[in-house]
mmCIF file of N, CA and C in Angstrom:
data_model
loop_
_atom_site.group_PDB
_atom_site.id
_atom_site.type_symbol
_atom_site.label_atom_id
_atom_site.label_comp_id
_atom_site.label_asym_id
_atom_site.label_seq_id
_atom_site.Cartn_x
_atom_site.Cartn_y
_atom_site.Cartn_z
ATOM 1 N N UNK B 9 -14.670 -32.819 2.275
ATOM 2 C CA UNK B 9 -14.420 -33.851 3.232
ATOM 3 C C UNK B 9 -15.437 -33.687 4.355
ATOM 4 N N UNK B 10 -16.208 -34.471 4.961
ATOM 5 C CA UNK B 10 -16.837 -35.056 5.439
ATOM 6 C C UNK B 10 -16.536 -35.777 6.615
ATOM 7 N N UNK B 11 -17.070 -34.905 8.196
ATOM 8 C CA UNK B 11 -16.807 -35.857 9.306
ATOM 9 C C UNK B 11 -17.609 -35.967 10.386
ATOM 10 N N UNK B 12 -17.598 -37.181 11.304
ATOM 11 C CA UNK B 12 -18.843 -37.744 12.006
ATOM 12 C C UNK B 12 -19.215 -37.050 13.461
ATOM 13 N N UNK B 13 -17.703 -35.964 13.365
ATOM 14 C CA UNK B 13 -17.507 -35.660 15.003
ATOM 15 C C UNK B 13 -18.218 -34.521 15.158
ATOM 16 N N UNK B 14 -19.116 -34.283 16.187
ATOM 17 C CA UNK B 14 -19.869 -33.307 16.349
ATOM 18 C C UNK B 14 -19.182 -31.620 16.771
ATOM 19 N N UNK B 15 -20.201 -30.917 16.658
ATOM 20 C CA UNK B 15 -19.522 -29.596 16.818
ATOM 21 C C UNK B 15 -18.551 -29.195 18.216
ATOM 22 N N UNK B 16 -17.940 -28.306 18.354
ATOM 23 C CA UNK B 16 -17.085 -27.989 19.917
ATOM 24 C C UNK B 16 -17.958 -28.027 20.397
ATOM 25 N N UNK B 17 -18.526 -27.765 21.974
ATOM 26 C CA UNK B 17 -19.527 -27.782 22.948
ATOM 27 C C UNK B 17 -18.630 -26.268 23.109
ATOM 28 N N UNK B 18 -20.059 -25.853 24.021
ATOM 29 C CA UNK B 18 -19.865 -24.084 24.232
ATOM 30 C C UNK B 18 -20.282 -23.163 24.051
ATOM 31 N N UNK B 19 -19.516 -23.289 22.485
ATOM 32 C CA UNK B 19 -20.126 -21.958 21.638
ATOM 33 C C UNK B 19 -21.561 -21.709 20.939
ATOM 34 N N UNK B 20 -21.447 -20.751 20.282
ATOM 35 C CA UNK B 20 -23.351 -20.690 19.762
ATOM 36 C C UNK B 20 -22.918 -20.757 18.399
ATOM 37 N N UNK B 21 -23.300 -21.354 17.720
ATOM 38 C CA UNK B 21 -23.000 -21.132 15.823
ATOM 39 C C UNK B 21 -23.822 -20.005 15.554
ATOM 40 N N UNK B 22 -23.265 -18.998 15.351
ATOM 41 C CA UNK B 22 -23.976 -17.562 14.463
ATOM 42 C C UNK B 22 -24.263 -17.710 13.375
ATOM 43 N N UNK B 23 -23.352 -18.461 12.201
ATOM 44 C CA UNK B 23 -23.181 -18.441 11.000
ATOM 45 C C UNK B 23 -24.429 -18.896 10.468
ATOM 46 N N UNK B 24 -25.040 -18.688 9.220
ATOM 47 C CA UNK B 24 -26.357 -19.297 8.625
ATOM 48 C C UNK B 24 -25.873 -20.744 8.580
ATOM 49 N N UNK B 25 -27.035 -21.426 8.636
ATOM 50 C CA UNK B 25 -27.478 -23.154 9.081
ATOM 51 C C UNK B 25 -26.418 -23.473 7.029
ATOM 52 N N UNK B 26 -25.674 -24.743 7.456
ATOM 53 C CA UNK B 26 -25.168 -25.191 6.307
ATOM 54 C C UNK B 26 -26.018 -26.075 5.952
ATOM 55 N N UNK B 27 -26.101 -25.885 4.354
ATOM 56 C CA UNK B 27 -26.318 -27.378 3.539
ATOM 57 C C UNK B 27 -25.813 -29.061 3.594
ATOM 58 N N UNK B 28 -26.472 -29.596 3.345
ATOM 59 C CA UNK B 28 -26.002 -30.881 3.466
ATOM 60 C C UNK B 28 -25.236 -31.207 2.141
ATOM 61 N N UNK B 29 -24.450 -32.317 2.348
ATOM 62 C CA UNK B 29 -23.806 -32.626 1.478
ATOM 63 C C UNK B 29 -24.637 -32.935 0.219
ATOM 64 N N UNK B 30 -26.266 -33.521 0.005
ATOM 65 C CA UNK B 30 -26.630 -33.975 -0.909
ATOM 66 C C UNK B 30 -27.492 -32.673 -1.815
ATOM 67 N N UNK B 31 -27.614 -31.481 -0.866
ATOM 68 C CA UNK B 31 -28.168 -30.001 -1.032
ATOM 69 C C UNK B 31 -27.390 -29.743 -2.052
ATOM 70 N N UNK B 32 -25.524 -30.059 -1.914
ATOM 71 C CA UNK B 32 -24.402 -29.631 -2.748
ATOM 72 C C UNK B 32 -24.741 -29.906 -4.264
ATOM 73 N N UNK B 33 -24.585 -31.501 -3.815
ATOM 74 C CA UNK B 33 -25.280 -32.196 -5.231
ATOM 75 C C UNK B 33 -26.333 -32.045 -5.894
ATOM 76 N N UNK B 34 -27.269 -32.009 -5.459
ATOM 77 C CA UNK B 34 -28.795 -31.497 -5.949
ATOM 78 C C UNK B 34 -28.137 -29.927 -7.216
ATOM 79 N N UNK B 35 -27.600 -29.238 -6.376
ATOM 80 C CA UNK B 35 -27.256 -27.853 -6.830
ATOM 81 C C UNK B 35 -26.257 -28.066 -7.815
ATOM 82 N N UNK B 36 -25.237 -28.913 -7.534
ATOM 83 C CA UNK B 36 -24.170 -29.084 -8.558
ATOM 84 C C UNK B 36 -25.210 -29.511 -10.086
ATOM 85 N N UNK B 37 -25.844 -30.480 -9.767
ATOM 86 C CA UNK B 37 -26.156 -31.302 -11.115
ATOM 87 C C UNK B 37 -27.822 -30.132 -11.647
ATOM 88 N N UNK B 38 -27.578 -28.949 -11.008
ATOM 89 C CA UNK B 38 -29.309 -28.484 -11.589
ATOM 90 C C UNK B 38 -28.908 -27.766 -12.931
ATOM 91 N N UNK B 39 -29.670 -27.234 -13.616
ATOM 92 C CA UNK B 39 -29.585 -26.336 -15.419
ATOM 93 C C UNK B 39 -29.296 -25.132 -14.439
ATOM 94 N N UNK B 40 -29.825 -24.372 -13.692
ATOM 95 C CA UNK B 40 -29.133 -22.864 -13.136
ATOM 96 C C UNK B 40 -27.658 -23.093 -12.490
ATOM 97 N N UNK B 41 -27.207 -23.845 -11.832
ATOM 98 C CA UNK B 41 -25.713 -24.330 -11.638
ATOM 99 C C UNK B 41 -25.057 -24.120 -12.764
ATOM 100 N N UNK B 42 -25.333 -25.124 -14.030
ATOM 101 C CA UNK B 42 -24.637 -25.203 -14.980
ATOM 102 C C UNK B 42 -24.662 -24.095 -15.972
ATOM 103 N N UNK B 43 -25.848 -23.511 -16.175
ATOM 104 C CA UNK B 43 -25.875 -22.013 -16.972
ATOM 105 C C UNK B 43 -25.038 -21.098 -16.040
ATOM 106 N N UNK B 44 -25.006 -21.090 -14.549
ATOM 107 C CA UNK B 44 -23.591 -19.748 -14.157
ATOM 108 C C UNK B 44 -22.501 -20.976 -14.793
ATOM 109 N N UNK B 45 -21.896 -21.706 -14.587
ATOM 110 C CA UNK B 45 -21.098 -22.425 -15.461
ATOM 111 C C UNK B 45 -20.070 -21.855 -16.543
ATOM 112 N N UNK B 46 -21.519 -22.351 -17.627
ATOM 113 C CA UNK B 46 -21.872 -21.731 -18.742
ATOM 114 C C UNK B 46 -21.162 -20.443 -19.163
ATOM 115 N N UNK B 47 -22.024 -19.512 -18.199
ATOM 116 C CA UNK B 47 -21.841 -18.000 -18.678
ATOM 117 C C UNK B 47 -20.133 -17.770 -17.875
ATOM 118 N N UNK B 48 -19.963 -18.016 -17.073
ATOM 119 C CA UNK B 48 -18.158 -17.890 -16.306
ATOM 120 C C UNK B 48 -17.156 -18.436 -17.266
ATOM 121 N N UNK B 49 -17.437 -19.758 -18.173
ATOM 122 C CA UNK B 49 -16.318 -20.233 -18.996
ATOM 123 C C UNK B 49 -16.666 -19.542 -20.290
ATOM 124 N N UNK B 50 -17.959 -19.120 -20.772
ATOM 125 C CA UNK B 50 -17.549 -18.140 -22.051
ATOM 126 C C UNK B 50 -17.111 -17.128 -21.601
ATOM 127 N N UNK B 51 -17.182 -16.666 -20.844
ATOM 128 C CA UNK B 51 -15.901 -15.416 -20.510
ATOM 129 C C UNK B 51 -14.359 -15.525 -20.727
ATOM 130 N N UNK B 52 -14.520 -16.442 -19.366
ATOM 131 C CA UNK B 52 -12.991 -16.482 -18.867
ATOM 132 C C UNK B 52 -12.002 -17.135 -19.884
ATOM 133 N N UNK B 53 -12.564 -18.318 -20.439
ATOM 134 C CA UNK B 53 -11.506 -18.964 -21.177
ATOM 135 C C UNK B 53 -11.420 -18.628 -22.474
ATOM 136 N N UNK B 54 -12.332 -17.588 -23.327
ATOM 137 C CA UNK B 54 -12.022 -17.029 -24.776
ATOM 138 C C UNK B 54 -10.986 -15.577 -23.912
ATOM 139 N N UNK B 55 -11.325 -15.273 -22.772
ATOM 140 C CA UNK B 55 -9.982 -14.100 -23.152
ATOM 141 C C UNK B 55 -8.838 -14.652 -22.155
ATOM 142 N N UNK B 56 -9.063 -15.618 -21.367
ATOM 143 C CA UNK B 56 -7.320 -16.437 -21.107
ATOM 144 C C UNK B 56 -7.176 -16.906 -22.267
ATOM 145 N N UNK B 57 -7.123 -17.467 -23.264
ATOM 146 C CA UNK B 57 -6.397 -17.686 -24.779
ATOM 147 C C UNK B 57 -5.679 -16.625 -25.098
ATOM 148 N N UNK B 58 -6.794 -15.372 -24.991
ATOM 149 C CA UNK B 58 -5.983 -14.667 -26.413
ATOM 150 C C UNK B 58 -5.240 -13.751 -25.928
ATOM 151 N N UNK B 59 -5.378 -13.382 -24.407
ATOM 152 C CA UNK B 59 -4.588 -13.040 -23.518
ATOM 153 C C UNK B 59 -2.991 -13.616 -23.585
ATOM 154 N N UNK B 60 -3.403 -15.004 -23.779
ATOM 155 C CA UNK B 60 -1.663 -15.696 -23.507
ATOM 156 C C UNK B 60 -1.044 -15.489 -24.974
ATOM 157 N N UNK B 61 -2.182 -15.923 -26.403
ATOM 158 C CA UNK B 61 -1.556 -15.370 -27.235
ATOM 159 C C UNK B 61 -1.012 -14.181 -27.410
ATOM 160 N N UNK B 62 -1.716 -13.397 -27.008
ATOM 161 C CA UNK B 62 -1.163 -11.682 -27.049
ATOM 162 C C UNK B 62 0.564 -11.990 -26.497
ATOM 163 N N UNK B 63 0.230 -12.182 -25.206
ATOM 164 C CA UNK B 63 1.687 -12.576 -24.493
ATOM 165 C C UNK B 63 2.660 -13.238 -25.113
ATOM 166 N N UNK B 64 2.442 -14.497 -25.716
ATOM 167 C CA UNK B 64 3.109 -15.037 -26.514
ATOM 168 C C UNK B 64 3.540 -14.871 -27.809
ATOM 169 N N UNK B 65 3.044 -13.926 -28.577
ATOM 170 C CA UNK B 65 3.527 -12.906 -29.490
ATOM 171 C C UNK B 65 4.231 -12.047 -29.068
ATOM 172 N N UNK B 66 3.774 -11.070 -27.711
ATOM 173 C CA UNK B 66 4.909 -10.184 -27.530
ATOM 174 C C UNK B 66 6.957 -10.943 -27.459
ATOM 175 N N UNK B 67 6.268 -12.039 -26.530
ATOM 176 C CA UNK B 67 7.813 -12.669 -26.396
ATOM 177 C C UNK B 67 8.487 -13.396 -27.615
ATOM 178 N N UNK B 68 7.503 -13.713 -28.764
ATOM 179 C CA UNK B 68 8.322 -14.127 -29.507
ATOM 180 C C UNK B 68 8.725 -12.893 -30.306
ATOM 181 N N UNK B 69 7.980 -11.752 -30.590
ATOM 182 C CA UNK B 69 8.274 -10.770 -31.333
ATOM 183 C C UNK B 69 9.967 -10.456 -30.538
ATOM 184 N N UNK B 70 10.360 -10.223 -29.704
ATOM 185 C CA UNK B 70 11.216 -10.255 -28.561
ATOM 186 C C UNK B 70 12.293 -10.601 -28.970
ATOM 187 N N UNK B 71 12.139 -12.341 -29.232
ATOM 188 C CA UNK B 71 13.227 -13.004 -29.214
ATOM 189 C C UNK B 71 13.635 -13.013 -31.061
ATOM 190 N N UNK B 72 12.550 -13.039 -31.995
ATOM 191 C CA UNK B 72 13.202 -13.161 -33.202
ATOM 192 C C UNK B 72 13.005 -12.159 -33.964
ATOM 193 N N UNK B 73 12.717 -11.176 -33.637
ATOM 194 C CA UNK B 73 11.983 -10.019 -34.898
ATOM 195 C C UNK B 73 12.978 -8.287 -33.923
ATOM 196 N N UNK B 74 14.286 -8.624 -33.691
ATOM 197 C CA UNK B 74 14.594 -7.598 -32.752
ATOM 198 C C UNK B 74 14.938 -5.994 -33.605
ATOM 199 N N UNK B 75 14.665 -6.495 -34.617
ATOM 200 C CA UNK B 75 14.902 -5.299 -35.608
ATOM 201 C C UNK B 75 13.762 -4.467 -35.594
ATOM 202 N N UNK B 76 12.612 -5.376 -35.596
ATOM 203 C CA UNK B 76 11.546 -4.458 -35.285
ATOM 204 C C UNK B 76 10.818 -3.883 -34.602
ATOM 205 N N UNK B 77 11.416 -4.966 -33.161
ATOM 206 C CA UNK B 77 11.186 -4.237 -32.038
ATOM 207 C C UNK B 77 12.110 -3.345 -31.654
ATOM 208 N N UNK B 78 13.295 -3.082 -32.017
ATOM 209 C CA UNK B 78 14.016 -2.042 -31.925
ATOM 210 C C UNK B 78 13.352 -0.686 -32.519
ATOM 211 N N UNK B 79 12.178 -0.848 -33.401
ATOM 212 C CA UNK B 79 11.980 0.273 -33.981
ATOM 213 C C UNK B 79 11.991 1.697 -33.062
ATOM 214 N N UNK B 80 12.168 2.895 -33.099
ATOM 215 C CA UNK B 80 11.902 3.880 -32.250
ATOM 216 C C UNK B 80 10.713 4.526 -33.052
ATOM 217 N N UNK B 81 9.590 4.790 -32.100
ATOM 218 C CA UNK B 81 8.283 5.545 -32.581
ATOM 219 C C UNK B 81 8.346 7.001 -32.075
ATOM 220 N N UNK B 82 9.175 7.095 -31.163
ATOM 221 C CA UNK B 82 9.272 8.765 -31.125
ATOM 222 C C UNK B 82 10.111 8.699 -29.663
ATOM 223 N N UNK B 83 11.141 9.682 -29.578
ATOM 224 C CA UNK B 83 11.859 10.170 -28.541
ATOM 225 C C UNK B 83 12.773 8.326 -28.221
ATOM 226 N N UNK B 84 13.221 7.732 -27.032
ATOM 227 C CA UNK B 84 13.883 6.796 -26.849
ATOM 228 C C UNK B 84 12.653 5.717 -26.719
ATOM 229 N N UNK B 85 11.265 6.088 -26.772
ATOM 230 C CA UNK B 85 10.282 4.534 -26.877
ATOM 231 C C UNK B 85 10.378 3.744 -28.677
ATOM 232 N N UNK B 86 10.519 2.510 -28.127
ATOM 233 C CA UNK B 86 10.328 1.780 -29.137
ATOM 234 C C UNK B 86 9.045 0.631 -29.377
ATOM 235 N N UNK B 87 9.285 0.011 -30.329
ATOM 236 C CA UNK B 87 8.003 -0.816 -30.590
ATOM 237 C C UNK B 87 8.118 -1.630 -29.137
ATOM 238 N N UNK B 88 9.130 -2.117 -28.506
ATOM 239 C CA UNK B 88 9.046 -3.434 -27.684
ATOM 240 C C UNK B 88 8.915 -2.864 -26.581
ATOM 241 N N UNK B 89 8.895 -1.376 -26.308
ATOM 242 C CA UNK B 89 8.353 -1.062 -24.829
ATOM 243 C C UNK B 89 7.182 -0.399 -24.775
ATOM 244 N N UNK B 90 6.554 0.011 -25.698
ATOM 245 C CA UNK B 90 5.303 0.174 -26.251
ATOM 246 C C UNK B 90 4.509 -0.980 -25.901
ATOM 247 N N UNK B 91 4.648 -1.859 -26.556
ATOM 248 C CA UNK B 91 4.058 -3.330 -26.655
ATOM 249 C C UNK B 91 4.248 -3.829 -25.120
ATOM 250 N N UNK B 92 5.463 -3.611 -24.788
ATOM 251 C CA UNK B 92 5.344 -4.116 -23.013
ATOM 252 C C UNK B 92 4.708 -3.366 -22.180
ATOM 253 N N UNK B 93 4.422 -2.067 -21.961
ATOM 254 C CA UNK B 93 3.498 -0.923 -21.047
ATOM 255 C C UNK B 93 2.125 -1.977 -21.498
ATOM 256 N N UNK B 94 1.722 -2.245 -23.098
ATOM 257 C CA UNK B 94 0.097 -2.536 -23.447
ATOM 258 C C UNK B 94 0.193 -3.819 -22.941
ATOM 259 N N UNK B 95 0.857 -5.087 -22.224
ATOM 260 C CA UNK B 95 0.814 -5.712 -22.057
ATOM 261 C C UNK B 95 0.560 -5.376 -20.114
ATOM 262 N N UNK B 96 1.023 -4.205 -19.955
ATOM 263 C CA UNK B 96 0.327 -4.190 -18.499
ATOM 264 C C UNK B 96 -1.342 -3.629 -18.434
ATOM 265 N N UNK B 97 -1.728 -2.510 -19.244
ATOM 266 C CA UNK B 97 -2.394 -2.102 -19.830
ATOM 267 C C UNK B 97 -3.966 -3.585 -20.165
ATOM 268 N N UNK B 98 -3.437 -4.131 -20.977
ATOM 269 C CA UNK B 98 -4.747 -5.562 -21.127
ATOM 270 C C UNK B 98 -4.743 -5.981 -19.954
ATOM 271 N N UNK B 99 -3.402 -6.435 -19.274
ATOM 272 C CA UNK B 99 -3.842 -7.092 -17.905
ATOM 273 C C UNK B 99 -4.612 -6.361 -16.731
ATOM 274 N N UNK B 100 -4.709 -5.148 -16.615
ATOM 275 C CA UNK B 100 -5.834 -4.474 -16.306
ATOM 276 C C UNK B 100 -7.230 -4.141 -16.579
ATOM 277 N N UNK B 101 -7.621 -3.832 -17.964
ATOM 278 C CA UNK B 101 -8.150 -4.084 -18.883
ATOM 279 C C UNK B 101 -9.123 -5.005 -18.692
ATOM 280 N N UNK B 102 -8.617 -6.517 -18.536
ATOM 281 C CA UNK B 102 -8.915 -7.617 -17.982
ATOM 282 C C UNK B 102 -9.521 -7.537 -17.289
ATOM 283 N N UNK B 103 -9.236 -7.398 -16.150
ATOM 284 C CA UNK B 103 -9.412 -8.240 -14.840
ATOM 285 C C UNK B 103 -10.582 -6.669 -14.105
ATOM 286 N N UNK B 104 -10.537 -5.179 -15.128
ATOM 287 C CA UNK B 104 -11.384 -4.554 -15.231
ATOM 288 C C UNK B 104 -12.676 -5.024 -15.553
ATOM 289 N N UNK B 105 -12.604 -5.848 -16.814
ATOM 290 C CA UNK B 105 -13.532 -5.837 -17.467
ATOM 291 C C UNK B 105 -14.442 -7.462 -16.372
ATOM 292 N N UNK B 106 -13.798 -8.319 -16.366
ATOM 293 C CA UNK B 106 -13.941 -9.464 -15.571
ATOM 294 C C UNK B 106 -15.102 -9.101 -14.152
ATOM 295 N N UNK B 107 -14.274 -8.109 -13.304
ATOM 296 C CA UNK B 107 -14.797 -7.563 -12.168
ATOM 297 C C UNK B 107 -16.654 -7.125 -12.398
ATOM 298 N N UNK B 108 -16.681 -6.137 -14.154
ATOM 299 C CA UNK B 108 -17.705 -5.871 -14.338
ATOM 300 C C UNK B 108 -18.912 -6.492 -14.676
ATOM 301 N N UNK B 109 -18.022 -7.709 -14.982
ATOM 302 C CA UNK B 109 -18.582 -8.894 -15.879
ATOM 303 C C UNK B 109 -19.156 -9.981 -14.823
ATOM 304 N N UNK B 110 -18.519 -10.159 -13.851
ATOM 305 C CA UNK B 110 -18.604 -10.886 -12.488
ATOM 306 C C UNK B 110 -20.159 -10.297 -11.664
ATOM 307 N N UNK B 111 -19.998 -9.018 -11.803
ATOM 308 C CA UNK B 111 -21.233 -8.155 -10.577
ATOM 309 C C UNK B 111 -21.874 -8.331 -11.528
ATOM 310 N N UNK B 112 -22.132 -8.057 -12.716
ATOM 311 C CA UNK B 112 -23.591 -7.688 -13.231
ATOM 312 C C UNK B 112 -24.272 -9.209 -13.464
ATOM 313 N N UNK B 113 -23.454 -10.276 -14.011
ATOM 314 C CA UNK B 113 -23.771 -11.848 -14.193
ATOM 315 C C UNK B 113 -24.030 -12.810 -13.490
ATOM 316 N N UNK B 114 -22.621 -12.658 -12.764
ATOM 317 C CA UNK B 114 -22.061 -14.046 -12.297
ATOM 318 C C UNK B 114 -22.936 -13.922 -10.732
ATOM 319 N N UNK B 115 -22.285 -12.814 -10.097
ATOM 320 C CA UNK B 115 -22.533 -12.780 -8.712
ATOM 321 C C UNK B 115 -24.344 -12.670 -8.365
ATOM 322 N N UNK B 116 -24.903 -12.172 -9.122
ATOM 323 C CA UNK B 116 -26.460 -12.075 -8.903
ATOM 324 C C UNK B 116 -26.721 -13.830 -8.547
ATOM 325 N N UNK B 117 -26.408 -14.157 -10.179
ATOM 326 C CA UNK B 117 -26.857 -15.795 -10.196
ATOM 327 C C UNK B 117 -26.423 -16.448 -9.228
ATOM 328 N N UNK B 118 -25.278 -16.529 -8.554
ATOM 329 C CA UNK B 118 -24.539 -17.319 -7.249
ATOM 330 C C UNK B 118 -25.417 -16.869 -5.528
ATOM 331 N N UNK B 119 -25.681 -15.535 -5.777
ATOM 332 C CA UNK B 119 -26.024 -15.243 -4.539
ATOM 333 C C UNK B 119 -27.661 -15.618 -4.089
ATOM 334 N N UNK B 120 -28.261 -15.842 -5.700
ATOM 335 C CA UNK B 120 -29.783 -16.637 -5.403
ATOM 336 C C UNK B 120 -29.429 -17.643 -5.470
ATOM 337 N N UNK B 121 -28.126 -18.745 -5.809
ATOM 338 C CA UNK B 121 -28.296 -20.258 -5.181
ATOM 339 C C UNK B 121 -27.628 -20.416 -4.061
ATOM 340 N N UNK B 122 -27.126 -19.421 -3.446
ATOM 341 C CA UNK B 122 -26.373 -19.231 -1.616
ATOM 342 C C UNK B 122 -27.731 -19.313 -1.231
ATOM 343 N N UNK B 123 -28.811 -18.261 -1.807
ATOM 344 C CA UNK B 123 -29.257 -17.751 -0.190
ATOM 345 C C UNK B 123 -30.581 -19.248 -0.269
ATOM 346 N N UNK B 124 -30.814 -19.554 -1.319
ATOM 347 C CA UNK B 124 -31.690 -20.864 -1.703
ATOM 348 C C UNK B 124 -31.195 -22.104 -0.966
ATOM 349 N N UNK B 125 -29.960 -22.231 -1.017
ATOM 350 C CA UNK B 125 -29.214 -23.229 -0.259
ATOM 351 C C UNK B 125 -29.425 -23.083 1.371
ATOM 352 N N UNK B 126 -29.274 -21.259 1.599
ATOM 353 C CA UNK B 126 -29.249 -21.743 3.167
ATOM 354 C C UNK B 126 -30.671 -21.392 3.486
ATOM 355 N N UNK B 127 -31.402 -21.101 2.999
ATOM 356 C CA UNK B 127 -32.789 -21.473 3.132
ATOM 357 C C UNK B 127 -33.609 -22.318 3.612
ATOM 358 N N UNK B 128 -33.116 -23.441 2.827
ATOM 359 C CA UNK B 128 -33.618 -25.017 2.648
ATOM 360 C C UNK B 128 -32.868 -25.391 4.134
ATOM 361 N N UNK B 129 -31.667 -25.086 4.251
ATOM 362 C CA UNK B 129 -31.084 -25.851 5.132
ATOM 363 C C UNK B 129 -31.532 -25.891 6.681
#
């Protein structure tokens, strides 16, 4: 959103000089925009799938297969609390692997079209 009213009077703007709205666009519609894109949704959305599948197997294993999640694998753990610890386990896992996946990829590519953006501006 977009407005006509000028800044407070007073203060000093410290912050680096902003882009213009058409700087946004320029950047939205370029091939390096869309390749970080690119590389963020082959990540994220092949392991949110199989993530929820995982999840969604555990709960149905849960609700209809209780015989076998009753199994005991040793001492009072069974298959279905086994399977629930590894379900905290991936979600770490995750958002491990994501973090690593983020610095070495994502964040390089974003921080040369920040500092390009306030460059220009």
């Amino acid at each position: 959103m977009t407005t006509d009213a000028p800044p407070p009077a007073g203060g000093q703007d410290l912050g680096p000089a902003q882009p213009t709205t058409e700087a946004f666009v320029e950047v939205q519609a370029s091939a390096e925009f869309a390749e970080l894109r690119r590389t963020y949704r082959s990540f994220a959305f092949p392991l949110t799938v199989a993530f929820i599948a995982w999840y969604l197997l555990y709960v149905l294993l849960s609700n209809y297969a209780g015989d076998f999640m009753g199994t005991r694998l040793f001492g009072n753990v069974n298959v279905a609390f086994a399977l629930g610890l590894a379900q905290f386990a991936t979600t770490f896992l995750i958002a491990w692997f994501y973090a690593r996946h983020a610095a070495e990829k994502l964040d390089p590519r974003a921080d040369a079209l920040k500092s390009r953006m306030e460059a220009d501006a």
